[in-house]
Coordinates of C-alpha atoms in Angstrom, one line a residue:
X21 CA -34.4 -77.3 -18.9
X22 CA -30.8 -78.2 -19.9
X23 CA -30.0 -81.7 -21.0
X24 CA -28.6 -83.9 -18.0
X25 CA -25.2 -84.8 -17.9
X26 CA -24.3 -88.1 -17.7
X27 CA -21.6 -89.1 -14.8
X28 CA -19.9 -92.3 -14.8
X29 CA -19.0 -94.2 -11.5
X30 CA -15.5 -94.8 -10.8
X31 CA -13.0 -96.9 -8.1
X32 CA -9.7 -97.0 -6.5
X33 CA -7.7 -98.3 -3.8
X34 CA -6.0 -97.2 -0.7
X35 CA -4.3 -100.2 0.1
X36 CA -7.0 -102.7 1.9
X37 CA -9.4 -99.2 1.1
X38 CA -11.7 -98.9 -1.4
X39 CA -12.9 -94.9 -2.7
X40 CA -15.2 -94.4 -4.5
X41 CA -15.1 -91.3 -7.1
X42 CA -17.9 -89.7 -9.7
X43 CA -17.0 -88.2 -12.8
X44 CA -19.2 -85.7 -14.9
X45 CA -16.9 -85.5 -18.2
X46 CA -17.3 -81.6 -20.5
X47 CA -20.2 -81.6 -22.7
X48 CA -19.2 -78.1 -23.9
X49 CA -18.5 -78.0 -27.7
X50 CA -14.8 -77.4 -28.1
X51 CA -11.9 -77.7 -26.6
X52 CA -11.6 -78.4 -22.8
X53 CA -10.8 -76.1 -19.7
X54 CA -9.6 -78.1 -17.4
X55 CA -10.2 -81.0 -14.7
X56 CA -11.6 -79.8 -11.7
X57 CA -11.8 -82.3 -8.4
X58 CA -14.0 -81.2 -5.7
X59 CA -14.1 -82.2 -2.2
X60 CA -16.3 -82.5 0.4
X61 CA -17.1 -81.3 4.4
X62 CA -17.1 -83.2 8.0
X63 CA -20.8 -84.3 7.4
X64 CA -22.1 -85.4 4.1
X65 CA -20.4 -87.7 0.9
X66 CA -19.5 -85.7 -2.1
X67 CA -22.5 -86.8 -5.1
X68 CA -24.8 -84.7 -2.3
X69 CA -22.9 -81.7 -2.0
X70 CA -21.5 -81.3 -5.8
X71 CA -24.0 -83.1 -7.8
X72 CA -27.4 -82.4 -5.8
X73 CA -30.4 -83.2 -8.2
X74 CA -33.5 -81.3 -8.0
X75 CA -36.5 -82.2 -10.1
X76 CA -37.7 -79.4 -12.2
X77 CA -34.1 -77.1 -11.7
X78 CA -31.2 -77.3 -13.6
X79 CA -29.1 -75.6 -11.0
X80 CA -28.6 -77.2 -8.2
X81 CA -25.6 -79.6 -9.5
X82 CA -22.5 -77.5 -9.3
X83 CA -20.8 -80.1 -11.2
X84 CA -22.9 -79.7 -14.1
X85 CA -22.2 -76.5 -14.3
X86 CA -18.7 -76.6 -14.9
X87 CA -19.0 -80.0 -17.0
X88 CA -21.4 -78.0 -19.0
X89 CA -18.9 -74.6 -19.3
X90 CA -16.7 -77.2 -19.9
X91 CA -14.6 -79.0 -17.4
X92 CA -14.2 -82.4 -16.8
X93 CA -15.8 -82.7 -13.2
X94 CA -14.7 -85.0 -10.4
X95 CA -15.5 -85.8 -6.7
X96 CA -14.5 -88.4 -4.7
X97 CA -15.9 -90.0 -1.1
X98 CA -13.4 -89.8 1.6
X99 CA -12.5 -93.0 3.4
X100 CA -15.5 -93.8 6.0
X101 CA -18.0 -91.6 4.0
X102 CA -20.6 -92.5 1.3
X103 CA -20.0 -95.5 -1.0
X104 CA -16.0 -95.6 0.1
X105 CA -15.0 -98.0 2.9
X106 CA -15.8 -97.6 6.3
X107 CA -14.2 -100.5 7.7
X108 CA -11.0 -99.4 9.2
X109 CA -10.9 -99.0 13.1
X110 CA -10.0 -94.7 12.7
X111 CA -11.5 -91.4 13.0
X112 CA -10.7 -90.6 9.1
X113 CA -8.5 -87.3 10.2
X114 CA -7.8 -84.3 7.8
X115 CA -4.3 -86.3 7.4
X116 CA -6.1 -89.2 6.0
X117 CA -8.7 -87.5 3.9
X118 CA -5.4 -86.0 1.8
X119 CA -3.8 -89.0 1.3
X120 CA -7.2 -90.1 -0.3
X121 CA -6.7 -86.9 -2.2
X122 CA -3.6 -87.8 -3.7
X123 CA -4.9 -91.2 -4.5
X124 CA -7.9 -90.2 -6.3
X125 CA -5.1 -87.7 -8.1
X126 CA -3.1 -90.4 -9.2
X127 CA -5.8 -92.5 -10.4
X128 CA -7.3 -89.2 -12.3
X129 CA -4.0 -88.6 -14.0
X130 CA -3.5 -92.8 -14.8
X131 CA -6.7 -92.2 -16.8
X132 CA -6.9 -89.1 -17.9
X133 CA -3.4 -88.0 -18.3
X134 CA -1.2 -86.0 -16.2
X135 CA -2.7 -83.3 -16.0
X136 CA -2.5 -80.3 -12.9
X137 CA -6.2 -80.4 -10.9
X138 CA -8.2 -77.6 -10.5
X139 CA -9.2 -78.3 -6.6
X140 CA -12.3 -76.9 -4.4
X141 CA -12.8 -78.0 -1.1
X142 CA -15.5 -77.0 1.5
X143 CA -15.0 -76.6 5.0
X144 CA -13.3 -79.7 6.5
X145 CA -12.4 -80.2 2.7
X146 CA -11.0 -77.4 2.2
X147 CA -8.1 -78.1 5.0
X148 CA -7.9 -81.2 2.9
X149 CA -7.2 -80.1 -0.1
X150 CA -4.9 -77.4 1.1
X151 CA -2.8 -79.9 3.3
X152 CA -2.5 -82.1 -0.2
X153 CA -1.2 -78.6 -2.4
X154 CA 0.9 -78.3 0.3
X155 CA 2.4 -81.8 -0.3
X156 CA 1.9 -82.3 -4.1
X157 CA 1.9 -78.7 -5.5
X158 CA 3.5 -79.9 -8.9
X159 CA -0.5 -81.9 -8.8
X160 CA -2.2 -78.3 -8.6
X161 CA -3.0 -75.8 -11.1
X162 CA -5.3 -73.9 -8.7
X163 CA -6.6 -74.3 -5.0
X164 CA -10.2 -73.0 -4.1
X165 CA -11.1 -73.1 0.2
X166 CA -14.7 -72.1 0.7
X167 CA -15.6 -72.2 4.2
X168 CA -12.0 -72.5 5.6
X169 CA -10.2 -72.3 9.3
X170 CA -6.6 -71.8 9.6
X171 CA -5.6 -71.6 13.4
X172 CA -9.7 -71.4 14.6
X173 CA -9.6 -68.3 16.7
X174 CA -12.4 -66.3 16.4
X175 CA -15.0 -69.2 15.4
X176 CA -18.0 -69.5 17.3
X177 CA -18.7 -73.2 15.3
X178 CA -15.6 -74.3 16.9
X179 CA -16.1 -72.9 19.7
X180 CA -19.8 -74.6 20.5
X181 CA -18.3 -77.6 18.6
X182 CA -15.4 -78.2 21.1
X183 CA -18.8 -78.3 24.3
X184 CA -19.3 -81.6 22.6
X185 CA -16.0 -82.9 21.6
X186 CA -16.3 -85.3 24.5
X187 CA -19.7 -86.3 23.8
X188 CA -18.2 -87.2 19.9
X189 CA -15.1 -88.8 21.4
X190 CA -17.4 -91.1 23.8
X191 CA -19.0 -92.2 20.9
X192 CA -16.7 -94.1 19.4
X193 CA -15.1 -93.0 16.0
X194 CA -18.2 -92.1 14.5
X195 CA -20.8 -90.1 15.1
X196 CA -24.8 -90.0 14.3
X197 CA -26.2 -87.7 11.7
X198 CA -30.1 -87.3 11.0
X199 CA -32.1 -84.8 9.1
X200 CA -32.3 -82.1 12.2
X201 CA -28.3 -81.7 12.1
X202 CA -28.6 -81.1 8.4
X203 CA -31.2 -78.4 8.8
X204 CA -28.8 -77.2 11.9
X205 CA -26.2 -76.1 9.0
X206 CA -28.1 -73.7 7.9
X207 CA -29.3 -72.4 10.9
X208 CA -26.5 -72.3 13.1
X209 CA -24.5 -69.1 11.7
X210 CA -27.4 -66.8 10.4
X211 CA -31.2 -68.0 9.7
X212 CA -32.5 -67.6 6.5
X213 CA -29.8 -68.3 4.4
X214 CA -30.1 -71.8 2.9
X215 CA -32.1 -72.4 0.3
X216 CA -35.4 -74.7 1.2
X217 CA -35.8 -76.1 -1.4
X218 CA -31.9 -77.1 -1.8
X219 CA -31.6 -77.9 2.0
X220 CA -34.2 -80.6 1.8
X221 CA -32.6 -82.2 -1.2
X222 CA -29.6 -82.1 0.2
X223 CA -30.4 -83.7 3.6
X224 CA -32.3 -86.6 1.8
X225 CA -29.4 -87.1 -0.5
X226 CA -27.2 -87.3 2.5
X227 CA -29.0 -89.4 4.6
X228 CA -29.6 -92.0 1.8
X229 CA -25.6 -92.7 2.0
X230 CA -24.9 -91.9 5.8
X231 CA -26.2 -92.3 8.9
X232 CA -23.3 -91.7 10.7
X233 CA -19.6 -89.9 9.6
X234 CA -16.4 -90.0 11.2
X235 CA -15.4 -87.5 14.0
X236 CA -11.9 -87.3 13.1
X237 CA -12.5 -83.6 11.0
X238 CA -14.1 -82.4 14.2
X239 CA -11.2 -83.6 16.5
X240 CA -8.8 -82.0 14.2
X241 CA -10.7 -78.5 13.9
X242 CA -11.5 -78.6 17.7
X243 CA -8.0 -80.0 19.5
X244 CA -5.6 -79.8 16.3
X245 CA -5.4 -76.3 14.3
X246 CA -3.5 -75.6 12.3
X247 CA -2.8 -78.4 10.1
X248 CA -1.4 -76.8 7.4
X249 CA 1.1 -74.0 6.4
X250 CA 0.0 -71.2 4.0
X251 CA 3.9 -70.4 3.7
X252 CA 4.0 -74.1 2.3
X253 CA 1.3 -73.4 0.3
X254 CA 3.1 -72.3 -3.2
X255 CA -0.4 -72.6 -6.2
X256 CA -2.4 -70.1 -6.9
X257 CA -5.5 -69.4 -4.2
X258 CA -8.8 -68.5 -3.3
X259 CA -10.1 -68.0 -0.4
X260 CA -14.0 -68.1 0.0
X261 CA -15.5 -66.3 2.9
X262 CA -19.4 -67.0 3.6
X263 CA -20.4 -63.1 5.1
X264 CA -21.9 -65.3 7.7
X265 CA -20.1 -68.9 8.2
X266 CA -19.1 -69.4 11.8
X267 CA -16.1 -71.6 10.8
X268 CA -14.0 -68.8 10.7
X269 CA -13.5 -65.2 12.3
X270 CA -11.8 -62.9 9.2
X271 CA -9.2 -61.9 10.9
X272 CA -7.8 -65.5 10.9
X273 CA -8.5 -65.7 7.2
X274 CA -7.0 -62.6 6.4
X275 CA -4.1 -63.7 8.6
X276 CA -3.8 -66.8 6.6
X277 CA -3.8 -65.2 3.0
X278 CA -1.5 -62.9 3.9
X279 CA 1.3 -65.5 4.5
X280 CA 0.4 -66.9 1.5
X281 CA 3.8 -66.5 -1.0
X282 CA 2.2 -66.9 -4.3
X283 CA 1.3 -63.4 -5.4
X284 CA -1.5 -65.3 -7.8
X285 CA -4.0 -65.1 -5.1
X286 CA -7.7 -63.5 -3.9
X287 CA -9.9 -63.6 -0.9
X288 CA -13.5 -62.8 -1.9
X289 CA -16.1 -62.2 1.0
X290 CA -19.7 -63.6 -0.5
X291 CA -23.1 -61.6 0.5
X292 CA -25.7 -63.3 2.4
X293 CA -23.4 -66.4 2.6
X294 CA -23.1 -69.0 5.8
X295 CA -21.8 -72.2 6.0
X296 CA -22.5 -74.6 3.2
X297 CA -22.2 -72.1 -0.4
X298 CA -23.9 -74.3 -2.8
X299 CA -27.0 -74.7 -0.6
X300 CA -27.8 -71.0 -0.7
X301 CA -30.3 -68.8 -1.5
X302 CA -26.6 -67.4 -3.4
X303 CA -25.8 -70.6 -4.8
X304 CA -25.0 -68.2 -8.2
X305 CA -22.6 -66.0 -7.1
X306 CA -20.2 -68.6 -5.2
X307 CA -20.4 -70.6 -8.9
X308 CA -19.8 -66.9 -10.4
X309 CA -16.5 -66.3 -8.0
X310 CA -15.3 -70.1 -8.1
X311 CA -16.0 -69.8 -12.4
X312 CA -13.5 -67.1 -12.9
X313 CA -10.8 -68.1 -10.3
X314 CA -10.9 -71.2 -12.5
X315 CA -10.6 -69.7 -15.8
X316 CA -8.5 -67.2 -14.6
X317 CA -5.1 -66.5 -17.0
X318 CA -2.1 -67.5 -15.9
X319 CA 0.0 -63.8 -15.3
X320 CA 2.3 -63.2 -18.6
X321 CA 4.8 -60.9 -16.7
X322 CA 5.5 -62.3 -12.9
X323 CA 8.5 -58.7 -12.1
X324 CA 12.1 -59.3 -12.7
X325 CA 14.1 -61.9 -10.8
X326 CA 15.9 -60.4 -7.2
X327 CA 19.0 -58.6 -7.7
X328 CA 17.7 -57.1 -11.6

């Protein structure tokens, strides 16, 4: 078993807001590779989803991982999820969750040094952090979206999702989360998929923050796509497509990359994938694609300027 890493807790504020972020500094020997920030889904804080402990496996923390390979690791909870507050009287929007984005930036940066991020997000966190490249590119080295939605056409999620949009809305600005819509996640898109072991974790780690998330993700992906502009979005880019995730059909994906300007850019399609990557029975291959989009070299020779 590999030596834990140690992670230490961190806070900042949003004007009346307080969020709540987790670092996992590099314990690699040698020099460092970067600072990657990770962000997290509609449903579940971020420690669950990037820093999962398992008893008796040493690979179920994706941050870890990279702090091991050597990164310095961040995630931070979104305004009305996990330890952040939950206070305000709103429906914690994609809109918002990138302005906590930039915050948690700028309080990365004020201790760490201005530095550009490395920045994965997952599903609704993945709009996210693409909405805050879009508005604070010079922030962003590179952009990772696993589990993305551009315009939703062609997703059956959204399209059940949207049955109960009224049902959400009725419900105030929040709605109720328990064990069976964790397990759901996994069996929604394609049975079989998650790993058991993981998915359990990961619903008690979950459910020990949250008992109820905002709706505001769901009202955007249901009533308010698209909410960003690939045109706009100028970093380099991954896009992460689960062979199974519902969230979005390919040819909106492939629709979306193709607008995207910087030629610095891939779109990799990952086997016996569905919704939630580092759940899986594949856990290792999404860590494998996400690895070397990070570590990727930056292109020496870019083609002459128009006109030469």
């Amino acid at each position: 078993m590999a030596e834990p890493v140690k992670g230490v807790e961190h806070w900042t504020d949003k004007g009346d807001v307080r969020l709540f972020l987790w670092e996992k500094p590099s314990v690699a020997p040698g020099s460092r590779r970067g600072i990657i920030l990770f962000i997290h889904g509609s449903s579940m804080a971020s420690q669950p989803t990037f820093d999962l402990q398992v008893p008796g496996r040493d690979d179920t923390s994706v941050m870890d991982l990279f702090a091991r390979a050597g990164y310095d690791t961040w995630c931070l909870d979104n305004e009305g999820y996990g330890r952040s507050s939950k206070h305000r009287d709103i429906i914690c929007d994609i809109a918002t969750g990138a302005d906590d984005i930039e915050r948690a930036a700028e309080y990365i940066a004020a201790q760490r040094g201005e530095e550009k991020l490395l920045v994965y997000g997952i599903s609704s966190g993945a709009l996210k952090a693409a909405l805050f490249a879009q508005r604070r590119p010079e922030r962003v080295k590179r952009l990772a979206l696993d589990a993305f939605v551009w315009t939703g056409e062609g997703s059956p999620t959204l399209e059940q999702r949207k049955k109960k949009l009224p049902e959400y809305q009725a419900g105030g600005k929040r709605r109720p989360i328990d064990r069976a819509f964790v397990r759901s996640i996994f069996t929604r898109d394609h049975p079989g998929t998650g790993d058991e072991t993981l998915v359990e974790a990961f619903g008690d780690a979950i459910l020990a923050l949250d008992d109820s998330v905002p709706i505001g993700t769901y009202v955007d992906m249901c009533l308010h796509l698209p909410v960003v502009d690939p045109e706009k979005i100028t970093v380099p880019t991954i896009v992460m497509r689960g062979e199974y995730d519902g969230i979005a059909g390919f040819d909106d994906l492939i629709e979306f990359f193709k607008r995207l300007p910087n030629a610095d850019k891939q779109f990799a399609v990952m086997p016996g994938i569905s919704h939630a990557s580092f759940q899986q029975k594949n856990h290792a291959l999404v860590k494998h694609i996400l690895a070397s989009f990070f570590a990727q070299p930056e292109p020496v020779y870019r083609g002459a300027p128009e006109g030469h």
